[in-house]
PDB file of C-alpha atoms in Angstrom:
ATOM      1  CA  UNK A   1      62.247 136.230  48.857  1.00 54.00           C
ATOM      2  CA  UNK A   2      63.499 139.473  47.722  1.00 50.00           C
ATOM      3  CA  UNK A   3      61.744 140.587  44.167  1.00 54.00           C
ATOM      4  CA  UNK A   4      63.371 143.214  41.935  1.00 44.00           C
ATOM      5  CA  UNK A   5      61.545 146.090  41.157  1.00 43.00           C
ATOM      6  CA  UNK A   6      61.610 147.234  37.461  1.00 43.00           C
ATOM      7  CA  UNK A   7      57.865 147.942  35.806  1.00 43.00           C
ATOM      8  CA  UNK A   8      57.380 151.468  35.213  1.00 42.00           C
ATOM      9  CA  UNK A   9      53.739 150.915  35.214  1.00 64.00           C
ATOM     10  CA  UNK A  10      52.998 151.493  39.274  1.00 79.00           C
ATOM     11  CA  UNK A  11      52.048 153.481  42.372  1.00 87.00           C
ATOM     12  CA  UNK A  12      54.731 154.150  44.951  1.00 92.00           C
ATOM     13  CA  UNK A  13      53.887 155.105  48.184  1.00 94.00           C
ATOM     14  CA  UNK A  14      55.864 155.855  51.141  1.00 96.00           C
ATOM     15  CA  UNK A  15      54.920 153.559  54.358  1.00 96.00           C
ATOM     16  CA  UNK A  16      55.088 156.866  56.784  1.00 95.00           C
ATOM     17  CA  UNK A  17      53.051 159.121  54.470  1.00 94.00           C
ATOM     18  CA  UNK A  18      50.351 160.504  56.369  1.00 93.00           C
ATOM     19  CA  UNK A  19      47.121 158.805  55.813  1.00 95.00           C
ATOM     20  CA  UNK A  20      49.078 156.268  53.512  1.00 97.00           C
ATOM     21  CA  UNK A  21      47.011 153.662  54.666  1.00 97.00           C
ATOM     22  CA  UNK A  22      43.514 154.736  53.728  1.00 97.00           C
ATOM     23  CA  UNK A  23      45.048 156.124  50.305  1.00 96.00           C
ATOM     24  CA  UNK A  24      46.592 152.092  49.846  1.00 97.00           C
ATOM     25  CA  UNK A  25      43.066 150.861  50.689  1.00 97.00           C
ATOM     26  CA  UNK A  26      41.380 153.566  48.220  1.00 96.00           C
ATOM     27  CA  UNK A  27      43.952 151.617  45.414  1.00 97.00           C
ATOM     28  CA  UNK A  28      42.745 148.317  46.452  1.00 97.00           C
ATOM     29  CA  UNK A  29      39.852 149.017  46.591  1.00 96.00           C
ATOM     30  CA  UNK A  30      40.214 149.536  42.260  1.00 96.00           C
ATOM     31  CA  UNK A  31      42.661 146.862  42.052  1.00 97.00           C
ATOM     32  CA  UNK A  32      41.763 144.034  44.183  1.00 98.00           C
ATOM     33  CA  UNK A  33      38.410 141.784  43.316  1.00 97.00           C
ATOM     34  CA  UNK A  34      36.917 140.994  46.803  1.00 97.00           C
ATOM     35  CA  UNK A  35      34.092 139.879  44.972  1.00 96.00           C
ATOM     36  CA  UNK A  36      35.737 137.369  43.881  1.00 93.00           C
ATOM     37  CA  UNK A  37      35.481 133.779  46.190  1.00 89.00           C
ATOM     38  CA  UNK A  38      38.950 132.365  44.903  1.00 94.00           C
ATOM     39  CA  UNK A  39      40.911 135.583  45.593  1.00 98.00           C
ATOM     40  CA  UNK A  40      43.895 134.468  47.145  1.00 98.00           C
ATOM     41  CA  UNK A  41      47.050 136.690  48.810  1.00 98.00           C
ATOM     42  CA  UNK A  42      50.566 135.117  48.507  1.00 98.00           C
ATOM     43  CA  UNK A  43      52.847 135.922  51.063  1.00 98.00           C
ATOM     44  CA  UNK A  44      56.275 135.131  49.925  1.00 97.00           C
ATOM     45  CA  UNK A  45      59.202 135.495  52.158  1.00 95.00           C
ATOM     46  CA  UNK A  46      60.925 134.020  55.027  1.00 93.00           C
ATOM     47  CA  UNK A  47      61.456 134.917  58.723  1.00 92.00           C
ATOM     48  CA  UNK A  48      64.845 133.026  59.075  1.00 91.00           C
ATOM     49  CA  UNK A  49      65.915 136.333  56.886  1.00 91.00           C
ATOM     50  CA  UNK A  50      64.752 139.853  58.920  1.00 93.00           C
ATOM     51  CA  UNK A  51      64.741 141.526  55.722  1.00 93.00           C
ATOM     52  CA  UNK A  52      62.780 139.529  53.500  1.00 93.00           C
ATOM     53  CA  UNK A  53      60.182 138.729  56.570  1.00 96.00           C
ATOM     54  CA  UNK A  54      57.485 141.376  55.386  1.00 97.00           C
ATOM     55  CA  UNK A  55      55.311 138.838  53.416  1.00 97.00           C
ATOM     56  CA  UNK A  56      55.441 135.870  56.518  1.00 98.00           C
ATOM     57  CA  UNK A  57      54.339 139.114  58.575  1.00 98.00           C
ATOM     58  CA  UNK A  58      51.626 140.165  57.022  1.00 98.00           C
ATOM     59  CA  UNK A  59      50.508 136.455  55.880  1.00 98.00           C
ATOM     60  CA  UNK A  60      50.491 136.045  59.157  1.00 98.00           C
ATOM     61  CA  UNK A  61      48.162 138.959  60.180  1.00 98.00           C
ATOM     62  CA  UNK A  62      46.129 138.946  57.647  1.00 98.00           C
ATOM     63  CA  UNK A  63      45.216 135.102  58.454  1.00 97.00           C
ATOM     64  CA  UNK A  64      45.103 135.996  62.103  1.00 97.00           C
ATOM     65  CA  UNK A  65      41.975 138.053  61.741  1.00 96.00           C
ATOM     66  CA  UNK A  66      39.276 136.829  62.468  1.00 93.00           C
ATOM     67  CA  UNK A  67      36.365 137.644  59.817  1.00 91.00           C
ATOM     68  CA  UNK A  68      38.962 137.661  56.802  1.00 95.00           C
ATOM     69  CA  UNK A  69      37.430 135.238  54.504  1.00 95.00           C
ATOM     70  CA  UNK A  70      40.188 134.602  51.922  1.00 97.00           C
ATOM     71  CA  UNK A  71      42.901 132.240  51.519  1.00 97.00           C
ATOM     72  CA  UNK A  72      46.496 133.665  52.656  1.00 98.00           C
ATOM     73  CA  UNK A  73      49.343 131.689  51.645  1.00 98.00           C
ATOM     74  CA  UNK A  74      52.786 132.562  53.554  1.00 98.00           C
ATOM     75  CA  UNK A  75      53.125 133.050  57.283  1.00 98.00           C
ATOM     76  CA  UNK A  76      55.655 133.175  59.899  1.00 97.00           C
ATOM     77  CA  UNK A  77      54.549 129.493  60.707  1.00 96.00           C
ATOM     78  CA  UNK A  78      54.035 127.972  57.227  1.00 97.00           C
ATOM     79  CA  UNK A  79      56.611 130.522  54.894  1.00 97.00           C
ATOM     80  CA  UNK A  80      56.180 130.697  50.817  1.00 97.00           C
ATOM     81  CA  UNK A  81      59.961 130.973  49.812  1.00 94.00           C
ATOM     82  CA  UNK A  82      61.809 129.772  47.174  1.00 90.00           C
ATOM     83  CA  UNK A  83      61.889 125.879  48.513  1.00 92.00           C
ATOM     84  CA  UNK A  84      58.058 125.653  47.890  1.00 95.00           C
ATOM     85  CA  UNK A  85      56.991 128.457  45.752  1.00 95.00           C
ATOM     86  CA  UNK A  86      57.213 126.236  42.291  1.00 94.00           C
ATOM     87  CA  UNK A  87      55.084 123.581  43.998  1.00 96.00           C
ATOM     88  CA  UNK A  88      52.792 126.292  45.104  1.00 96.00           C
ATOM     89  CA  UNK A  89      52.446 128.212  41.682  1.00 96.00           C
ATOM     90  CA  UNK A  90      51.938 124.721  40.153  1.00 96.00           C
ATOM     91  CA  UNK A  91      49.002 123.490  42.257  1.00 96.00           C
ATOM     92  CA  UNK A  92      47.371 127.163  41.739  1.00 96.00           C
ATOM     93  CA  UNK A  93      47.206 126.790  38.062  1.00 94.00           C
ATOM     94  CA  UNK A  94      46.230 123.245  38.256  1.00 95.00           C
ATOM     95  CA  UNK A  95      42.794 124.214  39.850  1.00 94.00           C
ATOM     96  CA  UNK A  96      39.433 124.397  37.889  1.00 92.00           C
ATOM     97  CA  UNK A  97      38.728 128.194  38.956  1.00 91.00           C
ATOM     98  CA  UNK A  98      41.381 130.208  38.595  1.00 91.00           C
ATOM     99  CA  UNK A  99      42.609 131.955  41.830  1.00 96.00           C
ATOM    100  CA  UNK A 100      43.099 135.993  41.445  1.00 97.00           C
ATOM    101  CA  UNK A 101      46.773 135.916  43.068  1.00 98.00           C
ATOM    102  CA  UNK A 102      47.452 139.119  45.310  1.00 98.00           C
ATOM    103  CA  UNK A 103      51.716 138.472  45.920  1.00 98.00           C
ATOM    104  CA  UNK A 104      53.323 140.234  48.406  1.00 98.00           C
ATOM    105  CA  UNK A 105      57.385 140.254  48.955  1.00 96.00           C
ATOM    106  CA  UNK A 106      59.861 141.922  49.756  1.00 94.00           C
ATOM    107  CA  UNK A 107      61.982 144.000  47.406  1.00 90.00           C
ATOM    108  CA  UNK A 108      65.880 145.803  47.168  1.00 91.00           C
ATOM    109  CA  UNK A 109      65.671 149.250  45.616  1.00 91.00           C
ATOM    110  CA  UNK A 110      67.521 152.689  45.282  1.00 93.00           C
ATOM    111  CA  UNK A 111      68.974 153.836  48.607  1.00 92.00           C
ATOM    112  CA  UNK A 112      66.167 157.001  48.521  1.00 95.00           C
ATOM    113  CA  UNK A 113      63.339 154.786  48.033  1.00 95.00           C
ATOM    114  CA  UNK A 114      63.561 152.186  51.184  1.00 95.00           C
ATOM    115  CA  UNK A 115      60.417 152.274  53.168  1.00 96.00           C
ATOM    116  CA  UNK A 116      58.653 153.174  50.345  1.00 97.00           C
ATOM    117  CA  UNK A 117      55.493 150.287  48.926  1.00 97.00           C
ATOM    118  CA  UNK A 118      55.001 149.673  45.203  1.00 96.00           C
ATOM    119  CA  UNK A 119      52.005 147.906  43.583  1.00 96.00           C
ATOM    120  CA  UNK A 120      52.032 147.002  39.766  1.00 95.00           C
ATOM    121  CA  UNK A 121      49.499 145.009  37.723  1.00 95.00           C
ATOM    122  CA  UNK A 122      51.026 141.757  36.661  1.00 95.00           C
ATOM    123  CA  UNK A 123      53.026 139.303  38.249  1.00 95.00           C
ATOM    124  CA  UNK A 124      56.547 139.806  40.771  1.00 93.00           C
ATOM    125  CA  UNK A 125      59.394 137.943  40.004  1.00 91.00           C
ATOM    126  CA  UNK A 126      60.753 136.788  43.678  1.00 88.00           C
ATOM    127  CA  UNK A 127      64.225 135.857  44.312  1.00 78.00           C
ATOM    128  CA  UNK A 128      65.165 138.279  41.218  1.00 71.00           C
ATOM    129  CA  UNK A 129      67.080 140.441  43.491  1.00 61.00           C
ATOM    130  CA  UNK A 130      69.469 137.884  44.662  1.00 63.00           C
ATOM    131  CA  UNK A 131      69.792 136.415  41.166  1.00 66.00           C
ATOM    132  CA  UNK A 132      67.787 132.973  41.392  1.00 74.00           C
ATOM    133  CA  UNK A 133      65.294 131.651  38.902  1.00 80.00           C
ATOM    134  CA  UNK A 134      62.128 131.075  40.873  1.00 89.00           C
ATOM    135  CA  UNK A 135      58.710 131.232  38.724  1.00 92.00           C
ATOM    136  CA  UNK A 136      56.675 134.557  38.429  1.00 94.00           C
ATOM    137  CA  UNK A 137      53.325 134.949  40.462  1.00 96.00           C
ATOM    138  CA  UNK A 138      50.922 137.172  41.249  1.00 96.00           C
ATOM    139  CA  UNK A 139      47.690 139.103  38.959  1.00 97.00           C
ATOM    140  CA  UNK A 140      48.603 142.230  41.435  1.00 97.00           C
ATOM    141  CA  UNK A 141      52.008 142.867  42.995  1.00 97.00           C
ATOM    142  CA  UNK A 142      52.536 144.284  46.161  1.00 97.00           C
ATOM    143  CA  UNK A 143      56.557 145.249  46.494  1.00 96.00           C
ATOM    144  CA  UNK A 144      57.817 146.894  50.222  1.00 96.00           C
ATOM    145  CA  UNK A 145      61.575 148.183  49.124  1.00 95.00           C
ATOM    146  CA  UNK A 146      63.548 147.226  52.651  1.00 95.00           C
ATOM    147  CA  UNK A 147      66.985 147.797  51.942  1.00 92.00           C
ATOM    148  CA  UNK A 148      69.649 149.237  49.145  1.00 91.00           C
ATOM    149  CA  UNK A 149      69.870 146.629  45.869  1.00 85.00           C
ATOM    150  CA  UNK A 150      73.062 146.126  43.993  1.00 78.00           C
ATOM    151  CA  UNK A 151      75.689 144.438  45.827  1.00 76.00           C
ATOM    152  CA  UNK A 152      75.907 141.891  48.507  1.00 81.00           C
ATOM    153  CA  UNK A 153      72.200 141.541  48.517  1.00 82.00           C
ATOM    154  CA  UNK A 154      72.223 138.407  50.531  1.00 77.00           C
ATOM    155  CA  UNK A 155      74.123 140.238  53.175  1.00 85.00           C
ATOM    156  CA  UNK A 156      72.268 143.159  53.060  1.00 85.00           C
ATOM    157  CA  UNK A 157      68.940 141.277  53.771  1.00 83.00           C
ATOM    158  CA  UNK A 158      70.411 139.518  56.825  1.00 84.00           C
ATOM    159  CA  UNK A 159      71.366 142.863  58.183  1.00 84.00           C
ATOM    160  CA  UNK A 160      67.675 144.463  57.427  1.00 91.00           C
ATOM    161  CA  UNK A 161      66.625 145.591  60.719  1.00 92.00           C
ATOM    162  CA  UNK A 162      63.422 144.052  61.415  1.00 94.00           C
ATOM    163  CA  UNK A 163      61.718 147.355  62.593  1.00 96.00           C
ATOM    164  CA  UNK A 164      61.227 148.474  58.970  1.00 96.00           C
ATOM    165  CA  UNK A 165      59.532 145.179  57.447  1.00 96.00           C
ATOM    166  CA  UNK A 166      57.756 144.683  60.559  1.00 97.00           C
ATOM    167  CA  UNK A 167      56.634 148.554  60.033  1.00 97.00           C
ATOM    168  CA  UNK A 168      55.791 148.376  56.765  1.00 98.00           C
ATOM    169  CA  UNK A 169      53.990 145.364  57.174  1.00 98.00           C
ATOM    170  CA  UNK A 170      51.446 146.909  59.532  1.00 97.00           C
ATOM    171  CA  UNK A 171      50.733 149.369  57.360  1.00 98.00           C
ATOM    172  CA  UNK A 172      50.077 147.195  54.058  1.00 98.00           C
ATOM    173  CA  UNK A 173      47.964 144.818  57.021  1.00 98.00           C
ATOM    174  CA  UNK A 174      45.926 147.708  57.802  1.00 97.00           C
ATOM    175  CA  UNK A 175      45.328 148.773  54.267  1.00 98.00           C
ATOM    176  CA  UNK A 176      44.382 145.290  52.732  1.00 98.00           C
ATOM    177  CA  UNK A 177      41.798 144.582  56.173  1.00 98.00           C
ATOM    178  CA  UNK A 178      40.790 148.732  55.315  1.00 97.00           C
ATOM    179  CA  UNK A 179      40.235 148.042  51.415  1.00 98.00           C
ATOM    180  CA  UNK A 180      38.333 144.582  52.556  1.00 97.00           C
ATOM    181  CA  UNK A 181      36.088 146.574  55.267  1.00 96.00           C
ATOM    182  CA  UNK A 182      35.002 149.145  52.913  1.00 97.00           C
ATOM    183  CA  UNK A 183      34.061 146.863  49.993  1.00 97.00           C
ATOM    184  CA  UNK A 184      31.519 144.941  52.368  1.00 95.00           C
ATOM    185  CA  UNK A 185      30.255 148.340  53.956  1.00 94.00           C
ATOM    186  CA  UNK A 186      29.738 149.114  49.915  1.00 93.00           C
ATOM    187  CA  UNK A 187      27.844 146.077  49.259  1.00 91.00           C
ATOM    188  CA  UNK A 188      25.688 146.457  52.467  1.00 92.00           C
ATOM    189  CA  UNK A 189      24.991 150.263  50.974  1.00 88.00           C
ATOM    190  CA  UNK A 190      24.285 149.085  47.242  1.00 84.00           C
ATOM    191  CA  UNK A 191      21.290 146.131  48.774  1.00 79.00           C
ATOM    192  CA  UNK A 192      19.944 149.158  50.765  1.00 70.00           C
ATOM    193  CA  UNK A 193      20.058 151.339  47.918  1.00 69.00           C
ATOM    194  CA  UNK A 194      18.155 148.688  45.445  1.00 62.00           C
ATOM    195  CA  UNK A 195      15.648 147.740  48.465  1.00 57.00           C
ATOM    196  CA  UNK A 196      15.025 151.773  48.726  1.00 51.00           C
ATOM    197  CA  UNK A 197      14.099 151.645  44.884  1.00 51.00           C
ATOM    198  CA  UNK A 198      12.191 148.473  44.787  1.00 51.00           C
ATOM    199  CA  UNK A 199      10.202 149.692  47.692  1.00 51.00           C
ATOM    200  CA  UNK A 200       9.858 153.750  45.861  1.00 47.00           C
ATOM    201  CA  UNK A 201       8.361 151.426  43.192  1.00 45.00           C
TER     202      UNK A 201
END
């Protein structure tokens, strides 16, 4: 859907760092409640667009797997763009628990900071980018800068090579299933830990 990236509150990361993805998972790992049952990751974007086709990417892998337990809106099959994303926003709030909304898009930036992943506390704005008025979403906002912002943006997302999104998506895939991984092999290690102690006693 193509947010705009403004906050000055975030972490920037490049997608070909080295080790990028176990330092992303280390930050979810802070950010991101797994323990939380109604944790849900939007994946806004569309794949009739090769630039804005990161969040139908990794919707898509992320629901692909098979032990991850939470809800993924947005895939390459059933896309979260700006023709549903009001209905969708709408029937989040409307539910008696609260989701925690993880919303992933992607984003226009400077020209030296394509390829490079952004994650802010608080809501994206999608569709910001390209000037439309779409509602925000999101608790935690995960941003993959794809191309240059500030002039022709529609073009310039239709002439995105898909090699970087489909790159960067990987990586952020990798990261979220790493994050998940090691909060259940930290649970697992905290029941050990209090059946050590309740045994010592």
């Amino acid at each position: 859907m193509f947010a705009y990236s403004s906050h000055l509150h975030s972490e920037d990361f490049s997608y070909q760092d080295s080790g990028v993805a176990w330092r992303l998972s280390s930050l979810f790992l802070q950010l991101i409640p797994f323990e939380k049952p109604n944790l849900t990751f939007c994946c806004i974007g569309t794949d009739r667009s090769t630039g804005d086709a990161l969040g139908p990417l990794i919707g898509t892998w992320l629901r692909d797997h098979p032990t991850f337990p939470y809800e993924v809106i947005g895939t390459l099959q059933q896309p979260l763009h700006a023709l549903n994303l009001q209905q969708t926003v709408e029937s989040l709030q409307a539910r008696t628990l609260s989701p925690y909304v993880v919303a992933i898009d992607a984003c226009l930036g400077k020209v030296e900071k394509i390829g490079h992943i952004v994650i802010e506390k608080g809501p994206l704005f999608p569709g910001k980018a390209v000037k439309k008025e779409l509602p925000p979403i999101g608790d935690l906002s995960i941003k993959g800068i794809v191309n240059v912002g500030g002039f022709q943006e529609y073009t310039v997302l239709q002439n995105t090579r898909l090699q970087l999104p489909y790159d960067m998506g990987k990586v952020l895939s990798r990261a979220l299933l790493l994050a998940w991984q090691r909060y259940q092999m930290k649970m697992v290690r905290n029941s050990h830990d209090d059946g050590y102690h309740e045994n010592a006693w």
